[in-house]
């Protein structure tokens, strides 16, 4: 005969039993979350790989397009000047563009070297100073 006061009494676990199974449940939960993260990341990485492959293909065809446009420029100039001079003019323009881009690239690289996070280092130093009690937190930040 079942207990009329509490029919679910037989299915309830004691607090000690629940606490004892807690580490295993947490471990299973963490393993499940890690498996979900791995699956999600694998899917996203496949999508990134497909996107990167398509971009490489686009860059390759862009390179071919540039070659055809340069050929058209040389052939177009060849109707006005000697063919060798047309090729030389297009090459000179390409040399100037290449030099400007190289100079801008070197200038941009010099801004980023050395790659130290200066603001973060200053912020951490301010945090350490404040934690040591050597001044207020806000005054150490500014």
Coordinates of N, CA and C in Angstrom, one line a residue:
X1 N 0.8 -1.2 0.0 CA 0.0 0.0 0.0 C 0.9 1.2 0.0
X2 N 0.5 2.3 -0.8 CA 1.3 3.5 -0.8 C 1.0 4.4 0.3
X3 N 1.9 5.3 0.5 CA 1.7 6.3 1.6 C 0.9 7.4 1.0
X4 N -0.3 7.7 1.6 CA -1.2 8.7 1.1 C -0.7 10.1 1.4
X5 N 0.1 10.3 2.4 CA 0.6 11.6 2.7 C 1.6 12.1 1.7
X6 N 2.5 11.3 1.3 CA 3.5 11.7 0.3 C 3.8 10.5 -0.6
X7 N 3.1 10.5 -1.8 CA 3.2 9.4 -2.7 C 4.6 9.3 -3.4
X8 N 5.3 10.4 -3.5 CA 6.6 10.5 -4.1 C 7.8 10.2 -3.2
X9 N 7.5 9.8 -2.0 CA 8.5 9.5 -1.0 C 9.5 8.5 -1.4
X10 N 9.1 7.5 -2.1 CA 10.0 6.4 -2.5 C 10.9 6.9 -3.6
X11 N 10.6 7.9 -4.4 CA 11.4 8.4 -5.5 C 12.4 9.5 -5.1
X12 N 12.2 10.1 -3.9 CA 13.0 11.1 -3.5 C 14.4 10.6 -3.0
X13 N 15.4 11.3 -3.2 CA 16.7 10.9 -2.7 C 17.1 11.8 -1.5
X14 N 17.9 11.3 -0.7 CA 18.3 12.0 0.5 C 19.3 13.1 0.1
X15 N 19.4 14.1 0.9 CA 20.3 15.3 0.6 C 21.7 14.8 0.5
X16 N 22.2 13.9 1.3 CA 23.5 13.3 1.2 C 23.7 12.6 -0.1
X17 N 22.7 11.9 -0.5 CA 22.9 11.2 -1.8 C 22.9 12.2 -3.0
X18 N 22.1 13.2 -2.9 CA 22.2 14.2 -3.9 C 23.5 15.0 -4.0
X19 N 24.0 15.3 -2.8 CA 25.3 16.0 -2.7 C 26.4 15.1 -3.2
X20 N 26.3 13.8 -2.9 CA 27.3 12.8 -3.4 C 27.4 12.7 -4.9
X21 N 26.2 12.8 -5.5 CA 26.2 12.7 -7.0 C 26.5 14.0 -7.7
X22 N 26.6 15.1 -6.9 CA 26.8 16.4 -7.5 C 28.1 16.5 -8.3
X23 N 29.3 16.0 -7.8 CA 30.5 16.1 -8.6 C 30.4 15.4 -10.0
X24 N 29.7 14.2 -10.0 CA 29.6 13.4 -11.2 C 28.7 14.2 -12.2
X25 N 27.6 14.8 -11.7 CA 26.7 15.5 -12.5 C 27.4 16.7 -13.1
X26 N 28.1 17.4 -12.3 CA 28.9 18.6 -12.8 C 29.9 18.2 -13.8
X27 N 30.6 17.1 -13.6 CA 31.6 16.6 -14.5 C 30.9 16.2 -15.9
X28 N 29.8 15.6 -15.8 CA 29.0 15.2 -17.0 C 28.6 16.5 -17.8
X29 N 28.1 17.5 -17.0 CA 27.6 18.7 -17.6 C 28.8 19.4 -18.3
X30 N 29.9 19.5 -17.6 CA 31.1 20.1 -18.2 C 31.6 19.4 -19.5
X31 N 31.6 18.0 -19.4 CA 32.0 17.3 -20.6 C 31.0 17.5 -21.8
X32 N 29.7 17.6 -21.4 CA 28.7 17.8 -22.4 C 28.9 19.2 -23.1
X33 N 29.2 20.2 -22.2 CA 29.4 21.6 -22.7 C 30.6 21.6 -23.6
X34 N 31.7 20.9 -23.2 CA 32.9 20.9 -24.0 C 32.6 20.2 -25.4
X35 N 31.9 19.1 -25.4 CA 31.5 18.4 -26.6 C 30.7 19.3 -27.5
X36 N 29.8 20.1 -26.9 CA 29.0 21.0 -27.7 C 29.8 22.1 -28.3
X37 N 30.8 22.6 -27.5 CA 31.7 23.7 -28.0 C 32.6 23.1 -29.1
X38 N 33.0 21.9 -29.0 CA 33.9 21.3 -30.1 C 33.1 21.2 -31.4
X39 N 31.8 20.7 -31.2 CA 31.0 20.5 -32.4 C 30.7 21.9 -33.1
X40 N 30.4 22.9 -32.2 CA 30.1 24.2 -32.8 C 31.3 24.8 -33.4
X41 N 32.5 24.7 -32.8 CA 33.7 25.2 -33.4 C 34.1 24.5 -34.7
X42 N 33.9 23.2 -34.7 CA 34.2 22.5 -35.9 C 33.3 23.0 -37.1
X43 N 32.0 23.2 -36.8 CA 31.1 23.7 -37.8 C 31.5 25.1 -38.3
X44 N 31.9 25.9 -37.3 CA 32.3 27.3 -37.7 C 33.6 27.3 -38.5
X45 N 34.5 26.5 -38.1 CA 35.8 26.4 -38.8 C 35.7 25.9 -40.2
X46 N 34.7 25.0 -40.4 CA 34.5 24.5 -41.8 C 33.9 25.7 -42.6
X47 N 33.0 26.5 -42.0 CA 32.5 27.6 -42.7 C 33.6 28.6 -43.0
X48 N 34.5 28.9 -42.1 CA 35.6 29.8 -42.3 C 36.5 29.2 -43.4
X49 N 36.8 27.9 -43.4 CA 37.6 27.3 -44.4 C 37.0 27.5 -45.8
X50 N 35.7 27.3 -45.9 CA 35.0 27.5 -47.2 C 35.2 29.0 -47.6
X51 N 34.9 29.9 -46.7 CA 35.0 31.3 -47.0 C 36.4 31.7 -47.4
X52 N 37.4 31.2 -46.7 CA 38.8 31.5 -47.1 C 39.2 30.9 -48.4
X53 N 38.7 29.7 -48.7 CA 39.0 29.2 -50.1 C 38.3 30.0 -51.2
X54 N 37.1 30.4 -50.9 CA 36.5 31.3 -51.9 C 37.2 32.6 -52.1
X55 N 37.7 33.2 -51.0 CA 38.4 34.4 -51.1 C 39.7 34.2 -51.9
X56 N 40.4 33.1 -51.6 CA 41.6 32.8 -52.4 C 41.3 32.7 -53.9
X57 N 40.2 32.0 -54.2 CA 39.8 32.0 -55.6 C 39.5 33.3 -56.2
X58 N 38.8 34.2 -55.4 CA 38.5 35.5 -55.9 C 39.8 36.3 -56.1
X59 N 40.8 36.2 -55.2 CA 42.1 36.9 -55.3 C 42.8 36.4 -56.6
X60 N 42.8 35.1 -56.8 CA 43.4 34.6 -58.0 C 42.8 35.2 -59.3
X61 N 41.5 35.2 -59.4 CA 40.8 35.8 -60.5 C 41.0 37.3 -60.6
X62 N 41.1 37.9 -59.4 CA 41.5 39.4 -59.4 C 42.8 39.6 -60.0
X63 N 43.8 38.7 -59.7 CA 45.1 38.8 -60.3 C 45.1 38.7 -61.8
X64 N 44.3 37.7 -62.3 CA 44.2 37.6 -63.7 C 43.5 38.8 -64.3
X65 N 42.6 39.4 -63.6 CA 41.9 40.6 -64.1 C 42.9 41.7 -64.2
X66 N 43.7 41.9 -63.2 CA 44.7 42.9 -63.2 C 45.7 42.7 -64.4
X67 N 46.1 41.5 -64.7 CA 47.0 41.2 -65.8 C 46.3 41.6 -67.1
X68 N 45.1 41.3 -67.3 CA 44.4 41.6 -68.5 C 44.2 43.1 -68.7
X69 N 43.9 43.8 -67.5 CA 43.8 45.3 -67.6 C 45.1 45.9 -67.9
X70 N 46.2 45.4 -67.4 CA 47.5 46.0 -67.7 C 47.9 45.7 -69.2
X71 N 47.5 44.5 -69.7 CA 47.7 44.3 -71.1 C 46.9 45.2 -72.0
X72 N 45.7 45.5 -71.5 CA 44.8 46.4 -72.3 C 45.4 47.8 -72.2
X73 N 46.0 48.2 -71.1 CA 46.6 49.5 -71.0 C 47.8 49.6 -71.9
X74 N 48.6 48.6 -72.0 CA 49.8 48.6 -72.9 C 49.3 48.7 -74.3
X75 N 48.4 47.8 -74.7 CA 47.9 47.8 -76.1 C 47.2 49.2 -76.4
X76 N 46.5 49.7 -75.5 CA 45.9 51.0 -75.7 C 46.9 52.1 -76.0
X77 N 47.9 52.2 -75.1 CA 49.0 53.1 -75.3 C 49.8 52.9 -76.6
X78 N 49.9 51.6 -77.0 CA 50.6 51.3 -78.2 C 50.0 51.9 -79.4
X79 N 48.7 52.3 -79.4 CA 48.1 52.9 -80.5 C 48.6 54.4 -80.6
X80 N 49.1 54.9 -79.6 CA 49.6 56.3 -79.6 C 51.1 56.4 -79.6
X81 N 51.8 55.6 -78.9 CA 53.3 55.6 -78.9 C 53.8 54.2 -79.3
X82 N 55.1 54.1 -79.4 CA 55.7 52.8 -79.8 C 55.3 51.8 -78.8
X83 N 55.1 50.5 -79.2 CA 54.8 49.4 -78.2 C 55.7 49.3 -77.0
X84 N 57.0 49.4 -77.3 CA 58.0 49.3 -76.2 C 57.9 50.4 -75.2
X85 N 57.5 51.6 -75.7 CA 57.3 52.8 -74.9 C 56.1 52.7 -74.0
X86 N 55.0 52.1 -74.7 CA 53.8 51.9 -73.9 C 54.0 50.9 -72.8
X87 N 54.7 49.8 -73.0 CA 55.0 48.9 -71.9 C 55.9 49.6 -70.8
X88 N 56.8 50.4 -71.2 CA 57.7 51.1 -70.3 C 56.8 52.1 -69.4
X89 N 55.9 52.8 -70.0 CA 55.1 53.7 -69.3 C 54.2 53.0 -68.3
X90 N 53.6 51.9 -68.7 CA 52.8 51.1 -67.7 C 53.6 50.5 -66.6
X91 N 54.8 50.1 -66.9 CA 55.7 49.6 -65.9 C 56.1 50.7 -64.9
X92 N 56.4 51.9 -65.4 CA 56.8 53.0 -64.6 C 55.6 53.3 -63.6
X93 N 54.4 53.3 -64.1 CA 53.2 53.6 -63.2 C 53.1 52.5 -62.2
X94 N 53.3 51.3 -62.5 CA 53.3 50.2 -61.6 C 54.4 50.3 -60.5
X95 N 55.6 50.7 -61.0 CA 56.7 50.9 -60.1 C 56.4 52.0 -59.0
X96 N 55.8 53.1 -59.5 CA 55.4 54.2 -58.5 C 54.4 53.7 -57.5
X97 N 53.3 53.0 -58.0 CA 52.3 52.5 -57.1 C 52.9 51.5 -56.1
X98 N 53.8 50.6 -56.6 CA 54.5 49.6 -55.7 C 55.3 50.3 -54.6
X99 N 56.0 51.4 -55.0 CA 56.9 52.1 -54.1 C 56.1 52.8 -53.0
X100 N 55.0 53.4 -53.4 CA 54.1 54.1 -52.5 C 53.5 53.1 -51.5
X101 N 53.0 52.0 -52.0 CA 52.4 51.0 -51.1 C 53.4 50.4 -50.2
X102 N 54.6 50.2 -50.6 CA 55.7 49.7 -49.8 C 56.1 50.7 -48.7
X103 N 56.2 51.9 -49.0 CA 56.5 52.9 -48.0 C 55.4 53.1 -47.0
X104 N 54.2 53.0 -47.4 CA 53.0 53.1 -46.5 C 53.0 51.9 -45.6
X105 N 53.3 50.7 -46.2 CA 53.4 49.5 -45.4 C 54.4 49.5 -44.3
X106 N 55.6 50.0 -44.7 CA 56.7 50.0 -43.7 C 56.4 51.0 -42.6
X107 N 55.8 52.1 -43.0 CA 55.4 53.1 -41.9 C 54.3 52.5 -41.0
X108 N 53.4 51.8 -41.5 CA 52.4 51.1 -40.7 C 53.0 50.1 -39.8
X109 N 54.0 49.3 -40.3 CA 54.6 48.3 -39.5 C 55.4 48.9 -38.3
X110 N 56.0 50.0 -38.6 CA 56.8 50.7 -37.5 C 55.9 51.2 -36.4
X111 N 54.7 51.5 -36.7 CA 53.8 51.9 -35.6 C 53.4 50.7 -34.7
X112 N 53.4 49.5 -35.2 CA 53.0 48.4 -34.5 C 54.2 47.6 -33.8
X113 N 55.4 48.1 -34.0 CA 56.6 47.4 -33.4 C 57.1 48.2 -32.3
X114 N 57.4 47.7 -31.1 CA 57.2 46.3 -30.7 C 55.8 46.1 -30.4
X115 N 55.3 44.9 -30.5 CA 53.8 44.6 -30.3 C 53.5 44.4 -28.8
X116 N 53.7 45.5 -28.0 CA 53.4 45.4 -26.6 C 52.1 46.2 -26.3
X117 N 51.2 45.6 -25.5 CA 49.9 46.3 -25.2 C 50.2 47.4 -24.1
X118 N 50.6 48.5 -24.5 CA 51.1 49.6 -23.6 C 50.0 50.0 -22.7
X119 N 48.7 50.2 -23.2 CA 47.6 50.6 -22.3 C 47.3 49.6 -21.3
X120 N 47.3 48.3 -21.7 CA 47.0 47.2 -20.8 C 48.1 47.1 -19.7
X121 N 49.4 47.3 -20.1 CA 50.5 47.2 -19.1 C 50.3 48.4 -18.1
X122 N 50.0 49.5 -18.6 CA 49.8 50.7 -17.7 C 48.6 50.4 -16.7
X123 N 47.5 49.9 -17.3 CA 46.3 49.6 -16.5 C 46.6 48.5 -15.4
X124 N 47.4 47.5 -15.7 CA 47.8 46.5 -14.7 C 48.7 47.1 -13.7
X125 N 49.6 47.9 -14.1 CA 50.5 48.6 -13.1 C 49.6 49.4 -12.1
X126 N 48.6 50.1 -12.7 CA 47.8 50.9 -11.8 C 47.0 50.1 -10.9
X127 N 46.5 48.9 -11.3 CA 45.8 48.0 -10.5 C 46.6 47.5 -9.4
X128 N 47.9 47.1 -9.7 CA 48.8 46.6 -8.6 C 49.1 47.7 -7.6
X129 N 49.3 48.9 -8.1 CA 49.6 50.0 -7.2 C 48.4 50.2 -6.2
X130 N 47.2 50.2 -6.8 CA 46.0 50.4 -6.0 C 45.8 49.2 -5.0
X131 N 46.1 48.0 -5.4 CA 46.0 46.9 -4.5 C 47.0 46.9 -3.3
X132 N 48.1 47.5 -3.6 CA 49.2 47.6 -2.6 C 48.8 48.7 -1.6
X133 N 47.8 49.5 -1.9 CA 47.4 50.6 -1.0 C 48.2 51.8 -1.2
X134 N 48.9 51.9 -2.3 CA 49.8 53.1 -2.5 C 49.0 54.1 -3.4
X135 N 47.9 54.6 -2.9 CA 47.2 55.6 -3.6 C 45.8 55.0 -4.0
X136 N 44.9 55.9 -4.4 CA 43.6 55.5 -4.8 C 43.6 54.8 -6.1
X137 N 42.6 54.0 -6.3 CA 42.5 53.3 -7.6 C 42.3 54.3 -8.8
X138 N 41.4 55.2 -8.6 CA 41.1 56.2 -9.7 C 42.3 57.1 -10.0
X139 N 43.0 57.5 -8.9 CA 44.2 58.3 -9.1 C 45.3 57.5 -9.8
X140 N 45.4 56.3 -9.6 CA 46.4 55.4 -10.2 C 46.1 55.2 -11.7
X141 N 44.9 55.2 -12.0 CA 44.5 54.9 -13.4 C 44.7 56.1 -14.3
X142 N 44.7 57.3 -13.7 CA 44.8 58.5 -14.6 C 46.2 59.1 -14.5

